[in-house]
Tab-separated table of C-alpha atoms in Angstrom:
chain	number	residue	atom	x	y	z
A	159	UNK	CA	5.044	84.297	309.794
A	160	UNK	CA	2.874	87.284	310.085
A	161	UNK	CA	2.029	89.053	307.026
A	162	UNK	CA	4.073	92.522	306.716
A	163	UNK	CA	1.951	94.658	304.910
A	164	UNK	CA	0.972	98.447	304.998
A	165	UNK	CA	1.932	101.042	307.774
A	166	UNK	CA	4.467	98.387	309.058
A	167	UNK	CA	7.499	99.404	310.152
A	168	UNK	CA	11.255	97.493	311.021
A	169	UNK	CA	14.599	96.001	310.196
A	170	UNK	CA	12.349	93.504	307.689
A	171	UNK	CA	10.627	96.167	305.753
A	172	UNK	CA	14.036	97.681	304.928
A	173	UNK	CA	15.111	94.331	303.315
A	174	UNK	CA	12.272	93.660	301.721
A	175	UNK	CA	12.824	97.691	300.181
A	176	UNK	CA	16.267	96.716	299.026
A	177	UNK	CA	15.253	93.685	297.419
A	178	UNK	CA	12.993	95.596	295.568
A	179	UNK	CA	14.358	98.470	294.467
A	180	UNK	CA	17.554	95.825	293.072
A	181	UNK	CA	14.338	94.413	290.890
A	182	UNK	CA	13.926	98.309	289.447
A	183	UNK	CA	10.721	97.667	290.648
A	184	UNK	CA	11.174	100.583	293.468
A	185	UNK	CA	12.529	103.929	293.108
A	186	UNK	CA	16.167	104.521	294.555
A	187	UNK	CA	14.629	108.113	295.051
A	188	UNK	CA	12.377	106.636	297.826
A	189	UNK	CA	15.175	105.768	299.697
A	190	UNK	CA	15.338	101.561	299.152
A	191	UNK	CA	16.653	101.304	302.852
A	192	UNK	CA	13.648	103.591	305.131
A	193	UNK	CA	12.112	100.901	307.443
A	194	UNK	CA	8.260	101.967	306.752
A	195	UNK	CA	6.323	100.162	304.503
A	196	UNK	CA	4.340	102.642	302.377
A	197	UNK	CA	1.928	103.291	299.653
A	198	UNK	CA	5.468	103.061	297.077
A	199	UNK	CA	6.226	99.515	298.504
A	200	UNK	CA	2.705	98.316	298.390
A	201	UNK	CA	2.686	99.281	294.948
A	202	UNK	CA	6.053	97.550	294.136
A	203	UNK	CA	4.997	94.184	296.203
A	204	UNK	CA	2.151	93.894	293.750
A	205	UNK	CA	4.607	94.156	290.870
A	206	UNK	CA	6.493	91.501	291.858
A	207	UNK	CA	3.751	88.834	292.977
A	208	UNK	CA	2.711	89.639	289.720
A	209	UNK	CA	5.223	89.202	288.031
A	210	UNK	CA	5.699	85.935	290.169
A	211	UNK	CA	2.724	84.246	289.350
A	212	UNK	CA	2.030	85.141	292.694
A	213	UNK	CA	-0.900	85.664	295.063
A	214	UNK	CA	-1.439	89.997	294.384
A	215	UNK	CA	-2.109	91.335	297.631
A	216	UNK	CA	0.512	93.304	298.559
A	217	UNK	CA	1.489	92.041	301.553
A	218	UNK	CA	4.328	90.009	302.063
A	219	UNK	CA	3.600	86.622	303.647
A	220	UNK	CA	5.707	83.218	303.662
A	221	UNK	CA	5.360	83.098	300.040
A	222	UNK	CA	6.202	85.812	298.841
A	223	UNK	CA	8.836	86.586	300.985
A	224	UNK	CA	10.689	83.148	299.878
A	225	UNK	CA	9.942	84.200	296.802
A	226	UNK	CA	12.108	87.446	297.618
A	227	UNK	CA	14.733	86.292	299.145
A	228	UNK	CA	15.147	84.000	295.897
A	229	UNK	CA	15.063	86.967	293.219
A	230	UNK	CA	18.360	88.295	295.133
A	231	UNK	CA	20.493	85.877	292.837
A	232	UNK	CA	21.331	86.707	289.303
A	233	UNK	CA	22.899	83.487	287.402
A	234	UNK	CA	27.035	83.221	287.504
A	235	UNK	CA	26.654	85.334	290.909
A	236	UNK	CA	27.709	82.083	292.684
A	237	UNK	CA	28.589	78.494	292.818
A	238	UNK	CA	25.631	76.457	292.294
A	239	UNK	CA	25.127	72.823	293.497
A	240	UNK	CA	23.208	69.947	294.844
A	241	UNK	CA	22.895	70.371	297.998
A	242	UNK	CA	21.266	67.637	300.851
A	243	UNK	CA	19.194	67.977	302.993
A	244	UNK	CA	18.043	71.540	301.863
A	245	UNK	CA	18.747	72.222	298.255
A	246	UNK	CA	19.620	75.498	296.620
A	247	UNK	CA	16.884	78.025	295.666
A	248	UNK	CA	16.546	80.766	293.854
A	249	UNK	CA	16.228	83.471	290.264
A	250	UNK	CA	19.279	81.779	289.312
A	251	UNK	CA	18.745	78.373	290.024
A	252	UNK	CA	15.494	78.747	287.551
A	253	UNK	CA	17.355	80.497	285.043
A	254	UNK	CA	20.015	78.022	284.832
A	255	UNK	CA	17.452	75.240	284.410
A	256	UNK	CA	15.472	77.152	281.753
A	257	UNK	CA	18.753	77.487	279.552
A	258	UNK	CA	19.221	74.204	280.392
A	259	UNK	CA	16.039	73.170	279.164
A	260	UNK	CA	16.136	75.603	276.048
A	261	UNK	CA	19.342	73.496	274.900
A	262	UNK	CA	18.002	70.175	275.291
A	263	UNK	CA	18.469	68.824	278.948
A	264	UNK	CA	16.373	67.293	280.981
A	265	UNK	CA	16.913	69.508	284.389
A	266	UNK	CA	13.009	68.592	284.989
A	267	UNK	CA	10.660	71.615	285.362
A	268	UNK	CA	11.773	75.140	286.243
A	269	UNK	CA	11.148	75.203	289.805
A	270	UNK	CA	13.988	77.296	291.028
A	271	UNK	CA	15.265	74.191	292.688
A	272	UNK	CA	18.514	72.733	292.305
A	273	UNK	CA	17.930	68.858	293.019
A	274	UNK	CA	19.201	65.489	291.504
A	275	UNK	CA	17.446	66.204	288.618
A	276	UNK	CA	19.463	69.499	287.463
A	277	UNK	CA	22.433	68.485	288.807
A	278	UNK	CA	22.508	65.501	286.317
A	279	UNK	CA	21.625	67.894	283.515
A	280	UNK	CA	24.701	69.875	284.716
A	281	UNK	CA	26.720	67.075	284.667
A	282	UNK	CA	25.597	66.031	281.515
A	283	UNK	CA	25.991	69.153	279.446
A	284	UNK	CA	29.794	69.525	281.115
A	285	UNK	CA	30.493	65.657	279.635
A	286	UNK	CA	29.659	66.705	276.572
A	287	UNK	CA	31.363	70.581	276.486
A	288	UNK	CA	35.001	68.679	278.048
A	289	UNK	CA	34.245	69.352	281.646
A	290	UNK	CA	34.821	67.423	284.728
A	291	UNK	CA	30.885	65.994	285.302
A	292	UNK	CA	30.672	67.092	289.021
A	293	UNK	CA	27.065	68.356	288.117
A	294	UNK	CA	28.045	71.854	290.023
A	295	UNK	CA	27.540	75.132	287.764
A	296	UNK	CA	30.625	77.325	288.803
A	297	UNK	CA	32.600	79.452	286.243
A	298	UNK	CA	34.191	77.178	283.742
A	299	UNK	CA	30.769	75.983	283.407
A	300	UNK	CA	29.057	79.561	283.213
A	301	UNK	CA	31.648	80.377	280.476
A	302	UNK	CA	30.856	77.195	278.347
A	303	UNK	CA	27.170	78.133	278.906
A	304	UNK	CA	27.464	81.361	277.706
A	305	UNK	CA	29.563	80.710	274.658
A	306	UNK	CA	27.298	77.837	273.082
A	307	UNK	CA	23.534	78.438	271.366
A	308	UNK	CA	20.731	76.874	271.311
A	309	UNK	CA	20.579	72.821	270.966
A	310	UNK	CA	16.873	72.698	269.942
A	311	UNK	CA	15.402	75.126	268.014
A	312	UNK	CA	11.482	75.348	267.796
A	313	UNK	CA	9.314	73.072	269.835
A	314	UNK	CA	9.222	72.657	273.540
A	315	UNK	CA	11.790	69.312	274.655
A	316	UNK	CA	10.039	69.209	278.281
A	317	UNK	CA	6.594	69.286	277.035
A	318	UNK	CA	7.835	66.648	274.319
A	319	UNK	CA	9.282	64.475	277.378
A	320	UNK	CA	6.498	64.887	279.785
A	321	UNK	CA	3.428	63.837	276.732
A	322	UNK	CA	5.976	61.175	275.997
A	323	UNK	CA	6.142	59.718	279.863
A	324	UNK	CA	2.196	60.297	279.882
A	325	UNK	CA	2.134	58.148	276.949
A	326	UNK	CA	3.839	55.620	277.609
A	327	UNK	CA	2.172	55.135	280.923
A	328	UNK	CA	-0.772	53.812	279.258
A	329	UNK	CA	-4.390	54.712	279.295
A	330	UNK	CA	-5.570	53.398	282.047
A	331	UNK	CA	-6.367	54.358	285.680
A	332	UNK	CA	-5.821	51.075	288.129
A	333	UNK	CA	-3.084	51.560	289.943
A	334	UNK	CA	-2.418	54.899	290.172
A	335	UNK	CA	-1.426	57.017	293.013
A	336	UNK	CA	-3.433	60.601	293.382
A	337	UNK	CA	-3.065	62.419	296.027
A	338	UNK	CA	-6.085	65.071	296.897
A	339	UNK	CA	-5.744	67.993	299.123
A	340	UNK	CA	-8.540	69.727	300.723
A	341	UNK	CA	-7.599	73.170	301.048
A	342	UNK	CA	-7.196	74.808	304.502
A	343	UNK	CA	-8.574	73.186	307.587
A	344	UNK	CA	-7.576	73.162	311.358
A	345	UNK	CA	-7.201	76.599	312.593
A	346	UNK	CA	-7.589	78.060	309.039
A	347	UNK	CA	-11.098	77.302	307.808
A	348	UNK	CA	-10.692	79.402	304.678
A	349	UNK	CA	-13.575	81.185	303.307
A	350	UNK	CA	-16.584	81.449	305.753
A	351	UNK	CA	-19.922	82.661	305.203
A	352	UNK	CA	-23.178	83.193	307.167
A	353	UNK	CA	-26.201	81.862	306.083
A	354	UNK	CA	-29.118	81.878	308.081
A	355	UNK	CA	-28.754	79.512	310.835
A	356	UNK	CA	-25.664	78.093	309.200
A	357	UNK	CA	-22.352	78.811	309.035
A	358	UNK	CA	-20.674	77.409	305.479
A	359	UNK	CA	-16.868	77.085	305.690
A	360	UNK	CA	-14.529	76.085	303.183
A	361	UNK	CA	-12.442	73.879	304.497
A	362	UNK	CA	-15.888	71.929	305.390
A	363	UNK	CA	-17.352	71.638	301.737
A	364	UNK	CA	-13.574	71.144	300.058
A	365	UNK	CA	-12.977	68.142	302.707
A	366	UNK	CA	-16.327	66.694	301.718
A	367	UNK	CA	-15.964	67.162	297.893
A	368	UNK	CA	-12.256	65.539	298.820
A	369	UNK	CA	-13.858	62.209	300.125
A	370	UNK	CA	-16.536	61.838	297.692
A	371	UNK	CA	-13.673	62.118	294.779
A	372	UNK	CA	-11.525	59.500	296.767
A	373	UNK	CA	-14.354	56.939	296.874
A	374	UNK	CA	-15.193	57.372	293.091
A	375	UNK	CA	-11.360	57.233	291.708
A	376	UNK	CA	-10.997	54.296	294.085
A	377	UNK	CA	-14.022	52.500	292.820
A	378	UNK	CA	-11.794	53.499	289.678
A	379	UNK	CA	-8.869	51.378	290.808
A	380	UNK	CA	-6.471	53.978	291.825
A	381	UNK	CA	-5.067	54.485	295.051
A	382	UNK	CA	-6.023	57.843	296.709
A	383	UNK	CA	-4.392	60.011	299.594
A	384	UNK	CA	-5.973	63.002	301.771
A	385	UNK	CA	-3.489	65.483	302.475
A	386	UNK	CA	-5.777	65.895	305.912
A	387	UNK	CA	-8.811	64.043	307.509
A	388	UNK	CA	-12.560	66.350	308.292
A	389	UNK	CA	-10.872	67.925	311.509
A	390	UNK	CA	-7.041	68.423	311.927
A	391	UNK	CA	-5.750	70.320	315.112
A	392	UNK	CA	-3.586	72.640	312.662
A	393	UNK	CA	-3.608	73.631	309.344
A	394	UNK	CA	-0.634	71.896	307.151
A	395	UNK	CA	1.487	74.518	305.067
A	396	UNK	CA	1.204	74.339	301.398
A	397	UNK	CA	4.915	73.767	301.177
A	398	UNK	CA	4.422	69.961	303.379
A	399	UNK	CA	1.570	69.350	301.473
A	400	UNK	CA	3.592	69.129	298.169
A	401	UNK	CA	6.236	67.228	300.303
A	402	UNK	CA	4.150	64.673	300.930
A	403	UNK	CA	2.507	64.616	297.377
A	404	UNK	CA	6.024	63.923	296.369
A	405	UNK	CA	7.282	61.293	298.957
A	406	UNK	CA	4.399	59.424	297.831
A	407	UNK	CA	5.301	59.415	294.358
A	408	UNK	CA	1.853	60.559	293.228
A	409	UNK	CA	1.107	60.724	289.679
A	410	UNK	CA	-1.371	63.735	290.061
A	411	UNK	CA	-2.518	66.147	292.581
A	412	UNK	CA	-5.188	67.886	292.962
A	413	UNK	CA	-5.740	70.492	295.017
A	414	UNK	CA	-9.586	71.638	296.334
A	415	UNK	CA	-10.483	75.352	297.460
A	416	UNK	CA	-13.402	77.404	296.860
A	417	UNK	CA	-13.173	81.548	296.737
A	418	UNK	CA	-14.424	84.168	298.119
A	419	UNK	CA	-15.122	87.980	297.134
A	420	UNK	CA	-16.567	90.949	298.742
A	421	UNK	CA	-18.285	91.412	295.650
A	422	UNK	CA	-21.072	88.350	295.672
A	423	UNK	CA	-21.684	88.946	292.182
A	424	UNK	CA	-18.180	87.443	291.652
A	425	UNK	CA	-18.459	83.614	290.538
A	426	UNK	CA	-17.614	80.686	288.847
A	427	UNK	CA	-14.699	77.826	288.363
A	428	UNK	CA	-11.048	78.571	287.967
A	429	UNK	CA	-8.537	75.586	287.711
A	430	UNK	CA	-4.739	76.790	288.061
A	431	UNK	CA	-1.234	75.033	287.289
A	432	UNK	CA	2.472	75.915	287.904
A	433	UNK	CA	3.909	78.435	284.830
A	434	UNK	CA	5.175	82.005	285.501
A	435	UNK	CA	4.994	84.864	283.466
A	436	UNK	CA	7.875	84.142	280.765
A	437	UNK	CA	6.738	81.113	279.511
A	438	UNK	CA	8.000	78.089	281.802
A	439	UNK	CA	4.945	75.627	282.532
A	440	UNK	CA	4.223	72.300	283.914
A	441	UNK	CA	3.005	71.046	280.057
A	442	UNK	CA	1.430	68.275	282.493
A	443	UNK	CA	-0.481	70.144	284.550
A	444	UNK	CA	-1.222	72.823	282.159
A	445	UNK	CA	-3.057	70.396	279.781
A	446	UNK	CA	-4.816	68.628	283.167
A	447	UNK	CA	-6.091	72.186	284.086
A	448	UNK	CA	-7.917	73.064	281.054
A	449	UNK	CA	-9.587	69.108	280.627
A	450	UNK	CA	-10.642	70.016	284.594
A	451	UNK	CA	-11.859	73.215	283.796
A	452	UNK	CA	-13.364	72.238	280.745
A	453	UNK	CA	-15.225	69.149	282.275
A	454	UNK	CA	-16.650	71.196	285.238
A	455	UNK	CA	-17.870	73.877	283.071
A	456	UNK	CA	-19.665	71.265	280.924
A	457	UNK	CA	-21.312	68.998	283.530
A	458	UNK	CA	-22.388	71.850	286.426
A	459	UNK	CA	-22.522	74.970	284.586
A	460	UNK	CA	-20.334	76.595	286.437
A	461	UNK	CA	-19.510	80.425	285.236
A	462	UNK	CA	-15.808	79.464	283.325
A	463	UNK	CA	-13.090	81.695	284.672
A	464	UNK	CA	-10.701	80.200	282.765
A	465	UNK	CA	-7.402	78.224	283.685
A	466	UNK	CA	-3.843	80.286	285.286
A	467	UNK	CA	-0.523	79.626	285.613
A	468	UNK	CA	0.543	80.301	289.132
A	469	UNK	CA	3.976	79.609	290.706
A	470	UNK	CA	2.528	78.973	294.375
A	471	UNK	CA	4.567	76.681	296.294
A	472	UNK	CA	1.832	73.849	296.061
A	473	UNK	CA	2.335	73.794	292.393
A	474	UNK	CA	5.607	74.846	291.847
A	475	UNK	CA	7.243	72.362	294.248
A	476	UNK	CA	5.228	68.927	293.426
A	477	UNK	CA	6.806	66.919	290.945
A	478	UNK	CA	4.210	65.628	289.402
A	479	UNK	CA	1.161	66.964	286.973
A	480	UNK	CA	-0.767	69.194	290.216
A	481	UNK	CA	-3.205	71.722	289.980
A	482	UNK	CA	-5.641	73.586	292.133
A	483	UNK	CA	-9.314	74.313	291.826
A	484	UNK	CA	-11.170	76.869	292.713
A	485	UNK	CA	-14.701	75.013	292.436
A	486	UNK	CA	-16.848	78.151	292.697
A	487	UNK	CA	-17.431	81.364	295.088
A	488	UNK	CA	-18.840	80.398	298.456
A	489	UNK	CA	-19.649	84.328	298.567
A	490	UNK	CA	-21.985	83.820	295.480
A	491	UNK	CA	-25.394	82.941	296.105
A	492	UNK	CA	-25.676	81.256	293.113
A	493	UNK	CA	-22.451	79.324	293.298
A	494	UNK	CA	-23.053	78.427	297.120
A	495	UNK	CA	-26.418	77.398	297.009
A	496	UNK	CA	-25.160	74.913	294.280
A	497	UNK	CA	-22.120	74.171	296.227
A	498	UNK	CA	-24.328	73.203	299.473
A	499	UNK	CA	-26.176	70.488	297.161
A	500	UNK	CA	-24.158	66.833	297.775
A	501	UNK	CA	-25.981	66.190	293.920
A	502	UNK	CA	-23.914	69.084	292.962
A	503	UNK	CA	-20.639	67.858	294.893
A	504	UNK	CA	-21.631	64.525	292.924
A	505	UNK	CA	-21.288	66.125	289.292
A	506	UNK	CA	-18.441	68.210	290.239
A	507	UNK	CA	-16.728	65.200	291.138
A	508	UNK	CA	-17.821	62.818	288.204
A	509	UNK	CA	-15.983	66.112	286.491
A	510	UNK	CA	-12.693	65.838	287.591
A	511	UNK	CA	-12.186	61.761	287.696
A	512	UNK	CA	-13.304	61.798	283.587
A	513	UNK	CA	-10.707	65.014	283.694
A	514	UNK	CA	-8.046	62.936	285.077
A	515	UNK	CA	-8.964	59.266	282.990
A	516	UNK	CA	-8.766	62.019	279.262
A	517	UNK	CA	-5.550	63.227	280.818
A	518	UNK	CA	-4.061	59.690	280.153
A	519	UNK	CA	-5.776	59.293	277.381
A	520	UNK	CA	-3.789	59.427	273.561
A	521	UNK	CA	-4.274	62.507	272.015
A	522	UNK	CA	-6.354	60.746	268.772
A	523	UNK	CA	-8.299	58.845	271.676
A	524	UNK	CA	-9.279	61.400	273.299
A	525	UNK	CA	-13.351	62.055	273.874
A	526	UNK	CA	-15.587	64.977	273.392
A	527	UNK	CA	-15.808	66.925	276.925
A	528	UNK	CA	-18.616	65.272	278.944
A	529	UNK	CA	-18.969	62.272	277.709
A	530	UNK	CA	-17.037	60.206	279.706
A	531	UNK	CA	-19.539	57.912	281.669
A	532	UNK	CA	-17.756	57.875	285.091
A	533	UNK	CA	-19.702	54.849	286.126
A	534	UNK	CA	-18.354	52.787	283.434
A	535	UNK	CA	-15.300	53.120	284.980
A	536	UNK	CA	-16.119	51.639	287.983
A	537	UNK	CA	-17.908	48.778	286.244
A	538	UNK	CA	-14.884	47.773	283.785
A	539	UNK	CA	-12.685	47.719	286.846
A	540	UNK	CA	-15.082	45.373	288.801
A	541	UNK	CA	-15.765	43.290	285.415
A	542	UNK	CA	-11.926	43.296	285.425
A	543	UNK	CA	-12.233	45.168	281.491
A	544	UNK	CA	-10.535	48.118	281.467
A	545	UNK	CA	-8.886	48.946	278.656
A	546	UNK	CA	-4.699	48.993	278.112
């Protein structure tokens, strides 16, 4: 869809008005249901993406606009179940599974999603309460929600269960599935800049960084999947990109962009995972983030602009520890004439494969940041060594 933004007018700028204004986050004064989107609703878009863990630009694209339609519901303000092929979403499917989780049950992270994995968290908190284990949340189930406290008290049960699945994994890469996605591509190229004779495009350098990582975790023994090859006729939404992440059954994702700011002093690395602003995270991806971030910053210098939660669909909707980086500013002159260097790419890439091998790491095995020899790696896994 096109972006509705500023000085738009129509039927889907009054919705968008109402949605807000039933978030307090726009004035009943202004008149929730005028059709023109002004200065007011700018202002209150902003709000809410970032309060979402959203993109803030104050227009309302795909995202965001799912993302509205999904703060309508308020939890016990209807039947909630599992439903196939297209599940339910939405404010209260999240806050069901954070309560959920806050009491002890695995409903899996708090996507806003009501699939298998909630339902059998339903179902297992109404065996327990005396209710019939249909896995659906309707009233009886609301009431027996609301009358009972807190299970677990101090400490975080998903981040307990997700270290505990990392764990017992085992250390070691072979075998494997990680799935990398090279931002944009097709008939979005992403950031492009001018420079000289050339013309430097994101989707270009991401796609290259992408197959230079997939030959070195390879040579690592795991088994790697593109999201896209160097040239696809269209650019595949965020939302099928997850998809596919998850019909794969990856155990990471990683997700390649650079940025881009009018301001070409702006620059350095940024590595994001899925959390939103009251505390639910992906304890996964959080703790891959920061070993990515912190990895880059130590082998390429890289200016460190720290790691984010974000609940963009790419992250929100993969089931598996996923995050995106932001590998530098193509606007930068710095960061770009770095970026254009395939020794660079190299580094950036030995970064992120010793990132991912700490990641399944134990805790009191873990190593000091850069010193992970990437090419030992490949040589224990073509001596047939590596460690379990």
């Amino acid at each position: 869809m096109r972006p509705i933004r500023s000085g738009d007018r129509g039927p889907a700028v009054a919705e968008i008005r109402a949605v807000l204004t039933g978030l307090d986050l726009l004035s009943k004064a202004t008149g929730p249901f005028s059709d023109e989107f002004d200065a007011a609703t700018e202002r209150a878009v902003r709000a809410f993406q970032q309060s979402r863990g959203l993109s803030v630009d104050g227009r309302v694209g795909a995202e965001t606009w799912r993302a509205l339609d999904a703060a309508r519901w308020r939890l016990g303000a209807r039947t909630l179940y599992h439903a196939v092929p297209v599940p339910l979403t939405g404010e209260d499917v999240r806050s069901l599974q954070e309560r959920l989780l806050e009491m002890g049950y695995d409903a899996g992270r708090a996507d806003a999603i009501y699939g298998v994995r909630t339902a059998r968290a339903v179902a297992q908190f109404q065996r327990e309460v005396g209710l019939a284990p249909d896995g659906t949340c309707g009233p009886h189930t609301m009431g027996a929600l609301r009358r009972l406290g807190r299970k677990v008290v101090g400490g975080r049960p998903q981040w307990l269960r997700e270290s505990d699945a990392i764990r017992q994994s085992g250390p070691t890469l072979v075998g494997r599935t990680v799935v990398i996605d090279p931002g944009h591509g097709g008939t979005d190229p992403g950031v492009v800049v001018p420079d000289g004779p050339l013309r430097w495009t994101e989707a270009d350098l991401v796609h290259d960084l992408a197959s230079r990582l997939e030959g070195r975790l390879a040579a690592s023994g795991v088994r790697v999947q593109l999201t896209r090859g160097p040239a696809p006729e269209t650019c595949l939404p965020d939302i099928d990109r997850a998809q596919l992440a998850n019909s794969l059954g990856a155990d990471v994702f990683i997700s390649l962009h650079t940025d881009g700011h009018a301001n070409p002093d702006a620059e350095g690395v940024a590595t994001y995972h899925y959390g939103t602003d009251n505390g639910v995270t992906s304890a996964t991806g959080e703790r891959l983030a920061g070993l990515v971030q912190r990895e880059i910053v130590a082998r390429t210098g890289l200016r460190d602009c720290r790691t984010h939660a974000k609940a963009w669909d790419l992250l929100r909707i993969t089931r598996m520890p996923a995050v995106r980086v932001e590998v530098g500013y193509l606007t930068s002159p710095a960061d770009r004439g770095r970026l254009v260097d395939p020794r660079f790419r190299d580094r950036l890439v030995e970064a992120i494969v010793a990132a991912v091998q700490r990641m399944y790491l134990p805790i009191e095995r873990d190593v000091p940041t850069g010193s992970i020899d990437v090419s030992e790696l490949r040589a224990a896994v073509a001596a047939g060594t590596m460690v379990d």
